[in-house]
Amino acid sequence: MPLYGMLSPLFVYRAKKTMNNSSLSPLILVDGSSYLFRAFHVPYLQALSTADGQPTGAITGVLNMIRSLKKDYPNGNVVVVFDAKGKTFRNDLYPEYKANRPPMPDELRSQIAPLHQIIEAMGLPLLVIEGVEADDVIGTLSDQAAKLGIETVISTGDKDMAQLVNEHVRLINTMTNVEMDVAGVVEKFGIRPDQIIDYLALMGDKVDNIPGVEKCGPKTAVKWLLEHENLDNVIKNADKVKGKIGENLRNALEQLPLSYELATIKLDVELAKSVEELAPVAPDVEKLTELYKTYELRRLLAELTAGSELQSADTETKAAAPVEVIESQYQNILTKADFNEWLGALKAAQYFAFDTETTSINYMAAELVGLSFSIEVGKAAYVPLTHNYVGAPEQLDRDWVLEQLKPILEAKDIIKVGQNLKYDANVLAHYGITLNGIAFDTMIESYCLNSVATRHNMDALAEKYLDYKTVHFEDIAGKGAKQLTFNQIDIEKAGHYAAEDADITLRLHQAIFPQLEQLKGQLSVFHDIEMPLLPVLAKMEQHGVLIDADLLAEQSQAIGTRLQELEVEAHNIAGKSFNLSSTKQLQEILFDELKIPVIKKTPKGAPSTAEEVLQELALDYPLPKIILQHRSLSKLKSTYTDKLPLMVSSKTGRVHTSYNQTVAATGRLSSTDPNLQNIPIRSEEGRKIRNAFIAPENHKIVAIDYSQIELRIMAHLSDDPGLVKAFSEGRDVHQATAAEIFGVELEQVTADQRRSAKAINFGLIYGMSAFGLSKQLGIARNQAQAYMDKYFERYPGVLTYMEETRQDATEHGFVETLFGRRLYLPDIKSKNAMRRKGAERAAINAPMQGTAADIIKKAMLAVDQWIVENNDPRVCMTMQVHDELIFEIHQDIVEQTTQQLVNIMNDAVELKVPLIAEAGIGENWEQAH
DNA sequence: ACCCATTCCTA
DNA sequence: GTAGGAATGGGTA
């Protein structure tokens, strides 16, 4: 999991702060194997490969790290050490050593030789010694160096190396990016470096198959060592340790010396060259160029060739025209010379922040106005392109600039940092640029860290994490109808605003990401789900959905006529004219003038005219029924049949929603402008709107939804045998529940009993009480309670799960999904009982709703990967509606493709119960259901 | 022009 | 009884 650290900016920052200034060059020992392995498992590095399929992610990762180290320790003498192939002396000591390790995957193995070649061509000493491990070589070198008074820094992610730390030797940890000296070891482990081997021996190591004391983890090991100082004394006092753990210790006594020996890093490996003889040689630029080309390491190649050019460009500009020194070091780029300088820096950058400035917040309507960049905190540049107010200075040609930037923006190995990068990706797509290397979106970082925080916009994040007030868009553009678009804004003001955006984004990343890194589950949601999903959503948004606007216009027409008739009827009954859409006027008519009894009040105390109320009143009075019909029809007209045709893009003839990835606290997506996740389906009339969601010529609409996904998740999380069995046997779960609650055979369950069972099943997912159930089913409270009691009697695992979840939430203040997405519940300890109860219900619901969201997101990633691999434009994913994915598929391949997609969705994750996706195919969305 | 309350559409 | 978005009227600035 670590190694994110090596791309984490804190690395640079902290390392510089603690750099030592001894007169001798420090020795920098790189644990290449540990890095290689870690880099191999970093998601965004895994995506990297050459055109012909040779994976290069691990190579890139290790080289990035070496590059960072060289930058941070300019005087350092970097030596890279790798494990050699084959057995080591530890296998002779103990044949079972590392016997459980799975064989190295080919994708990783194939990267080792190229990496060795590159490191050698770089001129760095490379040590691969057979019969020992990299640790032993590093130990030996650090020991030799210490004797010569040379400072050593060991770069590793391996905690075992803490035993090597002393006054001359420090570790730099890949995970936390902090240098660890003797005090650091004490702080981190609670014991001194010279106690680390004893500590490791006591704990053993599952992964390396080193035996230790059963059930002895870090806490116990430290406790014993604090008490007895070292392993020998622990062994001598083994008789005094009480309980099961004492017994375990006594059972382990015989093998502890072996464990100690295995955990001990050798300091006396015979090396061909001593530490003094290990010096870098000049890089073989020709060889390096060739290797970088072969493995398509574009950024490193650019850096290799640009290094000298950059320097000359730098002096050139200084000589030609002194750069205006702006205090904040924000720069407007108006000349090719300035632009080229930045271009070179961007090409060589490990990562940079950027932002697009446009004419609209709607990505379909947006025209690019300028771009801003920041590679280093505090320094940023704005490249204005199409500011066109009167008196605007001449700017660089937009298409020329984009042509220069295209290879950088499209490079997968140049990491981009941004705020809401989906927007930038969509805008750039209009100019034929596919944004790649999207690894860090600060908006999503903030969301993954705390999904309950409602605002993840840059201004709010800057205040929260940087205690900094940014220039707001309204400050420079004004507001309301008179608001200027960005191209009308004075370049000086615009430049400061835009450059600040890039600068602040970079700073935010540096402030938020290290926090995210500390939380394993949330980091994994960020790296494995949310960031990879971003480009998938962007693709769906850009593709859009096809609408039959004529059909909707016809429907609007018909509804309009009917609404007029209803209005006349209503006015006649009321005896006067009034606005049927006004709840206030309706309240007066119904409850004051017609003296109809008040059944329910709104939260503010006004008599409610909500549907359920009118439904009941309609039994005794004529007007409520008219109002109900009017309401439902006017809703359909204003929200759907009138609105959707207006949302058709003139550019594409299709409707393009926005999926928001950072709104729903549970992890769901939301959809706006228009919301495509609440298109009617329940009523006959509303459902017709789905007829207007059509497929293009020769294509079909395919809708695939997960059946009962949240209940299946409840079965999985609670592990209730009855519920798991019902799903595993493929039962109708509501029918099965009804049979249990009402004590009848499956076949004898009535429609009414099934309906009640269904209400209970859903209610449980929402954290419902007996009171809620009684209202839902229209039965007495004690009757509802009896149903629920019976349910929990039959499904005791569910009851336990609910209780444990509540308890967990209260204890920790958060709950988590199956995949580690975390939802904080600040109200769980509220003194206000209503808020507290509300938080408890949310605590029950969130793991189920959130896990469902995780699953469909994973399914979307799998589906997209399949579509990309197939590279067939006849298949396209167009919509997501929480538990349903909608596709456009060419009629020639629709049957077999649908089956494939169903399989992919079924296999998206493995639960204790089967996951079932069901598909429908049709000319439109209605038919596809 | 903006905010709030109410209502109703979805999973 | 969970999670959302959007339209409307009606008040306020």
PDB file of N, CA and C in Angstrom, chain A residues 397-458:
ATOM      1  N   ASP A 397      -1.884  31.907 -29.553  1.00  0.00           N
ATOM      2  CA  ASP A 397      -2.940  31.246 -30.301  1.00  0.00           C
ATOM      3  C   ASP A 397      -3.416  30.000 -29.557  1.00  0.00           C
ATOM      4  N   ARG A 398      -4.732  29.918 -29.368  1.00  0.00           N
ATOM      5  CA  ARG A 398      -5.295  28.827 -28.576  1.00  0.00           C
ATOM      6  C   ARG A 398      -4.903  27.458 -29.140  1.00  0.00           C
ATOM      7  N   ASP A 399      -5.085  27.283 -30.457  1.00  0.00           N
ATOM      8  CA  ASP A 399      -4.841  25.962 -31.026  1.00  0.00           C
ATOM      9  C   ASP A 399      -3.366  25.589 -30.981  1.00  0.00           C
ATOM     10  N   TRP A 400      -2.517  26.603 -31.154  1.00  0.00           N
ATOM     11  CA  TRP A 400      -1.073  26.327 -31.064  1.00  0.00           C
ATOM     12  C   TRP A 400      -0.707  25.877 -29.656  1.00  0.00           C
ATOM     13  N   VAL A 401      -1.231  26.603 -28.670  1.00  0.00           N
ATOM     14  CA  VAL A 401      -0.927  26.262 -27.273  1.00  0.00           C
ATOM     15  C   VAL A 401      -1.416  24.850 -26.947  1.00  0.00           C
ATOM     16  N   LEU A 402      -2.638  24.540 -27.389  1.00  0.00           N
ATOM     17  CA  LEU A 402      -3.186  23.210 -27.095  1.00  0.00           C
ATOM     18  C   LEU A 402      -2.378  22.115 -27.786  1.00  0.00           C
ATOM     19  N   GLU A 403      -1.910  22.419 -28.967  1.00  0.00           N
ATOM     20  CA  GLU A 403      -1.095  21.441 -29.690  1.00  0.00           C
ATOM     21  C   GLU A 403       0.188  21.130 -28.918  1.00  0.00           C
ATOM     22  N   GLN A 404       0.773  22.193 -28.317  1.00  0.00           N
ATOM     23  CA  GLN A 404       1.995  21.985 -27.531  1.00  0.00           C
ATOM     24  C   GLN A 404       1.697  21.188 -26.254  1.00  0.00           C
ATOM     25  N   LEU A 405       0.531  21.496 -25.652  1.00  0.00           N
ATOM     26  CA  LEU A 405       0.221  20.878 -24.355  1.00  0.00           C
ATOM     27  C   LEU A 405      -0.317  19.468 -24.484  1.00  0.00           C
ATOM     28  N   LYS A 406      -0.879  19.171 -25.653  1.00  0.00           N
ATOM     29  CA  LYS A 406      -1.571  17.883 -25.835  1.00  0.00           C
ATOM     30  C   LYS A 406      -0.750  16.669 -25.364  1.00  0.00           C
ATOM     31  N   PRO A 407       0.502  16.523 -25.825  1.00  0.00           N
ATOM     32  CA  PRO A 407       1.242  15.334 -25.371  1.00  0.00           C
ATOM     33  C   PRO A 407       1.443  15.279 -23.857  1.00  0.00           C
ATOM     34  N   ILE A 408       1.530  16.434 -23.227  1.00  0.00           N
ATOM     35  CA  ILE A 408       1.723  16.454 -21.771  1.00  0.00           C
ATOM     36  C   ILE A 408       0.419  16.095 -21.067  1.00  0.00           C
ATOM     37  N   LEU A 409      -0.673  16.698 -21.531  1.00  0.00           N
ATOM     38  CA  LEU A 409      -1.965  16.430 -20.895  1.00  0.00           C
ATOM     39  C   LEU A 409      -2.409  14.991 -21.140  1.00  0.00           C
ATOM     40  N   GLU A 410      -1.975  14.428 -22.245  1.00  0.00           N
ATOM     41  CA  GLU A 410      -2.386  13.058 -22.560  1.00  0.00           C
ATOM     42  C   GLU A 410      -1.427  12.003 -21.998  1.00  0.00           C
ATOM     43  N   ALA A 411      -0.261  12.440 -21.515  1.00  0.00           N
ATOM     44  CA  ALA A 411       0.722  11.466 -21.013  1.00  0.00           C
ATOM     45  C   ALA A 411       0.218  10.807 -19.737  1.00  0.00           C
ATOM     46  N   LYS A 412       0.198   9.477 -19.755  1.00  0.00           N
ATOM     47  CA  LYS A 412      -0.285   8.751 -18.579  1.00  0.00           C
ATOM     48  C   LYS A 412       0.698   8.846 -17.423  1.00  0.00           C
ATOM     49  N   ASP A 413       1.977   9.066 -17.746  1.00  0.00           N
ATOM     50  CA  ASP A 413       2.976   9.049 -16.675  1.00  0.00           C
ATOM     51  C   ASP A 413       3.296  10.438 -16.148  1.00  0.00           C
ATOM     52  N   ILE A 414       2.593  11.442 -16.626  1.00  0.00           N
ATOM     53  CA  ILE A 414       2.736  12.754 -15.986  1.00  0.00           C
ATOM     54  C   ILE A 414       1.486  12.963 -15.148  1.00  0.00           C
ATOM     55  N   ILE A 415       1.680  12.983 -13.858  1.00  0.00           N
ATOM     56  CA  ILE A 415       0.559  12.965 -12.937  1.00  0.00           C
ATOM     57  C   ILE A 415      -0.047  14.357 -12.804  1.00  0.00           C
ATOM     58  N   LYS A 416      -1.367  14.420 -12.927  1.00  0.00           N
ATOM     59  CA  LYS A 416      -2.052  15.705 -12.793  1.00  0.00           C
ATOM     60  C   LYS A 416      -2.796  15.792 -11.470  1.00  0.00           C
ATOM     61  N   VAL A 417      -2.724  16.973 -10.904  1.00  0.00           N
ATOM     62  CA  VAL A 417      -3.482  17.289  -9.706  1.00  0.00           C
ATOM     63  C   VAL A 417      -4.489  18.350 -10.108  1.00  0.00           C
ATOM     64  N   GLY A 418      -5.721  18.217  -9.662  1.00  0.00           N
ATOM     65  CA  GLY A 418      -6.710  19.224 -10.013  1.00  0.00           C
ATOM     66  C   GLY A 418      -7.851  19.253  -9.032  1.00  0.00           C
ATOM     67  N   GLN A 419      -8.698  20.236  -9.202  1.00  0.00           N
ATOM     68  CA  GLN A 419      -9.910  20.348  -8.399  1.00  0.00           C
ATOM     69  C   GLN A 419     -11.065  20.135  -9.363  1.00  0.00           C
ATOM     70  N   ASN A 420     -11.824  19.071  -9.157  1.00  0.00           N
ATOM     71  CA  ASN A 420     -12.906  18.699 -10.068  1.00  0.00           C
ATOM     72  C   ASN A 420     -12.380  18.491 -11.488  1.00  0.00           C
ATOM     73  N   LEU A 421     -11.506  17.540 -11.638  1.00  0.00           N
ATOM     74  CA  LEU A 421     -10.861  17.303 -12.936  1.00  0.00           C
ATOM     75  C   LEU A 421     -11.806  16.765 -13.996  1.00  0.00           C
ATOM     76  N   LYS A 422     -12.930  16.215 -13.580  1.00  0.00           N
ATOM     77  CA  LYS A 422     -13.899  15.721 -14.574  1.00  0.00           C
ATOM     78  C   LYS A 422     -14.350  16.863 -15.472  1.00  0.00           C
ATOM     79  N   TYR A 423     -14.507  18.028 -14.851  1.00  0.00           N
ATOM     80  CA  TYR A 423     -14.893  19.198 -15.630  1.00  0.00           C
ATOM     81  C   TYR A 423     -13.800  19.555 -16.641  1.00  0.00           C
ATOM     82  N   ASP A 424     -12.566  19.612 -16.190  1.00  0.00           N
ATOM     83  CA  ASP A 424     -11.464  19.959 -17.088  1.00  0.00           C
ATOM     84  C   ASP A 424     -11.324  18.916 -18.200  1.00  0.00           C
ATOM     85  N   ALA A 425     -11.510  17.640 -17.817  1.00  0.00           N
ATOM     86  CA  ALA A 425     -11.411  16.569 -18.811  1.00  0.00           C
ATOM     87  C   ALA A 425     -12.484  16.744 -19.877  1.00  0.00           C
ATOM     88  N   ASN A 426     -13.692  17.106 -19.445  1.00  0.00           N
ATOM     89  CA  ASN A 426     -14.783  17.302 -20.408  1.00  0.00           C
ATOM     90  C   ASN A 426     -14.516  18.494 -21.320  1.00  0.00           C
ATOM     91  N   VAL A 427     -14.025  19.571 -20.736  1.00  0.00           N
ATOM     92  CA  VAL A 427     -13.742  20.756 -21.560  1.00  0.00           C
ATOM     93  C   VAL A 427     -12.648  20.429 -22.586  1.00  0.00           C
ATOM     94  N   LEU A 428     -11.579  19.803 -22.112  1.00  0.00           N
ATOM     95  CA  LEU A 428     -10.468  19.498 -23.021  1.00  0.00           C
ATOM     96  C   LEU A 428     -10.900  18.535 -24.124  1.00  0.00           C
ATOM     97  N   ALA A 429     -11.847  17.665 -23.791  1.00  0.00           N
ATOM     98  CA  ALA A 429     -12.320  16.705 -24.799  1.00  0.00           C
ATOM     99  C   ALA A 429     -12.896  17.427 -26.015  1.00  0.00           C
ATOM    100  N   HIS A 430     -13.476  18.607 -25.792  1.00  0.00           N
ATOM    101  CA  HIS A 430     -14.011  19.376 -26.932  1.00  0.00           C
ATOM    102  C   HIS A 430     -12.915  19.835 -27.876  1.00  0.00           C
ATOM    103  N   TYR A 431     -11.698  19.855 -27.383  1.00  0.00           N
ATOM    104  CA  TYR A 431     -10.584  20.296 -28.224  1.00  0.00           C
ATOM    105  C   TYR A 431      -9.712  19.118 -28.633  1.00  0.00           C
ATOM    106  N   GLY A 432     -10.305  17.920 -28.566  1.00  0.00           N
ATOM    107  CA  GLY A 432      -9.601  16.731 -29.044  1.00  0.00           C
ATOM    108  C   GLY A 432      -8.493  16.253 -28.126  1.00  0.00           C
ATOM    109  N   ILE A 433      -8.543  16.663 -26.849  1.00  0.00           N
ATOM    110  CA  ILE A 433      -7.508  16.229 -25.913  1.00  0.00           C
ATOM    111  C   ILE A 433      -8.119  15.278 -24.897  1.00  0.00           C
ATOM    112  N   THR A 434      -7.539  14.096 -24.766  1.00  0.00           N
ATOM    113  CA  THR A 434      -7.993  13.129 -23.765  1.00  0.00           C
ATOM    114  C   THR A 434      -7.083  13.254 -22.559  1.00  0.00           C
ATOM    115  N   LEU A 435      -7.597  13.814 -21.497  1.00  0.00           N
ATOM    116  CA  LEU A 435      -6.769  14.015 -20.302  1.00  0.00           C
ATOM    117  C   LEU A 435      -6.409  12.665 -19.687  1.00  0.00           C
ATOM    118  N   ASN A 436      -5.131  12.421 -19.491  1.00  0.00           N
ATOM    119  CA  ASN A 436      -4.663  11.192 -18.839  1.00  0.00           C
ATOM    120  C   ASN A 436      -3.781  11.534 -17.640  1.00  0.00           C
ATOM    121  N   GLY A 437      -3.447  10.520 -16.870  1.00  0.00           N
ATOM    122  CA  GLY A 437      -2.619  10.751 -15.687  1.00  0.00           C
ATOM    123  C   GLY A 437      -3.384  11.457 -14.588  1.00  0.00           C
ATOM    124  N   ILE A 438      -4.702  11.235 -14.570  1.00  0.00           N
ATOM    125  CA  ILE A 438      -5.548  11.874 -13.561  1.00  0.00           C
ATOM    126  C   ILE A 438      -5.427  11.081 -12.268  1.00  0.00           C
ATOM    127  N   ALA A 439      -4.567  11.506 -11.372  1.00  0.00           N
ATOM    128  CA  ALA A 439      -4.331  10.697 -10.175  1.00  0.00           C
ATOM    129  C   ALA A 439      -4.851  11.353  -8.903  1.00  0.00           C
ATOM    130  N   PHE A 440      -4.876  12.674  -8.879  1.00  0.00           N
ATOM    131  CA  PHE A 440      -5.262  13.341  -7.634  1.00  0.00           C
ATOM    132  C   PHE A 440      -6.255  14.472  -7.896  1.00  0.00           C
ATOM    133  N   ASP A 441      -7.489  14.248  -7.513  1.00  0.00           N
ATOM    134  CA  ASP A 441      -8.484  15.315  -7.580  1.00  0.00           C
ATOM    135  C   ASP A 441      -8.763  15.751  -6.143  1.00  0.00           C
ATOM    136  N   THR A 442      -8.433  16.994  -5.843  1.00  0.00           N
ATOM    137  CA  THR A 442      -8.538  17.458  -4.452  1.00  0.00           C
ATOM    138  C   THR A 442      -9.977  17.429  -3.949  1.00  0.00           C
ATOM    139  N   MET A 443     -10.919  17.624  -4.856  1.00  0.00           N
ATOM    140  CA  MET A 443     -12.325  17.564  -4.451  1.00  0.00           C
ATOM    141  C   MET A 443     -12.661  16.154  -3.957  1.00  0.00           C
ATOM    142  N   ILE A 444     -12.164  15.167  -4.692  1.00  0.00           N
ATOM    143  CA  ILE A 444     -12.439  13.779  -4.314  1.00  0.00           C
ATOM    144  C   ILE A 444     -11.598  13.370  -3.102  1.00  0.00           C
ATOM    145  N   GLU A 445     -10.408  13.929  -2.991  1.00  0.00           N
ATOM    146  CA  GLU A 445      -9.599  13.670  -1.788  1.00  0.00           C
ATOM    147  C   GLU A 445     -10.376  14.111  -0.546  1.00  0.00           C
ATOM    148  N   SER A 446     -10.924  15.304  -0.621  1.00  0.00           N
ATOM    149  CA  SER A 446     -11.680  15.836   0.510  1.00  0.00           C
ATOM    150  C   SER A 446     -12.906  14.976   0.796  1.00  0.00           C
ATOM    151  N   TYR A 447     -13.580  14.555  -0.259  1.00  0.00           N
ATOM    152  CA  TYR A 447     -14.784  13.729  -0.113  1.00  0.00           C
ATOM    153  C   TYR A 447     -14.450  12.375   0.508  1.00  0.00           C
ATOM    154  N   CYS A 448     -13.370  11.772   0.056  1.00  0.00           N
ATOM    155  CA  CYS A 448     -13.002  10.462   0.607  1.00  0.00           C
ATOM    156  C   CYS A 448     -12.560  10.585   2.059  1.00  0.00           C
ATOM    157  N   LEU A 449     -11.962  11.715   2.381  1.00  0.00           N
ATOM    158  CA  LEU A 449     -11.539  11.925   3.766  1.00  0.00           C
ATOM    159  C   LEU A 449     -12.750  12.128   4.664  1.00  0.00           C
ATOM    160  N   ASN A 450     -13.703  12.911   4.196  1.00  0.00           N
ATOM    161  CA  ASN A 450     -14.918  13.128   4.976  1.00  0.00           C
ATOM    162  C   ASN A 450     -16.088  13.440   4.065  1.00  0.00           C
ATOM    163  N   SER A 451     -16.894  12.421   3.811  1.00  0.00           N
ATOM    164  CA  SER A 451     -18.010  12.582   2.865  1.00  0.00           C
ATOM    165  C   SER A 451     -19.150  13.383   3.471  1.00  0.00           C
ATOM    166  N   VAL A 452     -19.112  13.595   4.785  1.00  0.00           N
ATOM    167  CA  VAL A 452     -20.214  14.298   5.426  1.00  0.00           C
ATOM    168  C   VAL A 452     -20.073  15.819   5.269  1.00  0.00           C
ATOM    169  N   ALA A 453     -18.822  16.284   5.140  1.00  0.00           N
ATOM    170  CA  ALA A 453     -18.621  17.708   4.857  1.00  0.00           C
ATOM    171  C   ALA A 453     -19.369  18.016   3.575  1.00  0.00           C
ATOM    172  N   THR A 454     -20.243  19.007   3.634  1.00  0.00           N
ATOM    173  CA  THR A 454     -21.141  19.194   2.488  1.00  0.00           C
ATOM    174  C   THR A 454     -20.462  19.866   1.317  1.00  0.00           C
ATOM    175  N   ARG A 455     -19.482  20.692   1.593  1.00  0.00           N
ATOM    176  CA  ARG A 455     -18.895  21.444   0.489  1.00  0.00           C
ATOM    177  C   ARG A 455     -17.449  21.010   0.263  1.00  0.00           C
ATOM    178  N   HIS A 456     -17.185  20.683  -0.969  1.00  0.00           N
ATOM    179  CA  HIS A 456     -15.814  20.301  -1.329  1.00  0.00           C
ATOM    180  C   HIS A 456     -15.276  21.227  -2.417  1.00  0.00           C
ATOM    181  N   ASN A 457     -15.878  22.401  -2.545  1.00  0.00           N
ATOM    182  CA  ASN A 457     -15.381  23.351  -3.540  1.00  0.00           C
ATOM    183  C   ASN A 457     -14.090  23.990  -3.056  1.00  0.00           C
ATOM    184  N   MET A 458     -13.343  24.552  -3.997  1.00  0.00           N
ATOM    185  CA  MET A 458     -11.998  24.991  -3.660  1.00  0.00           C
ATOM    186  C   MET A 458     -11.972  26.073  -2.587  1.00  0.00           C
TER     187      MET A 458
END
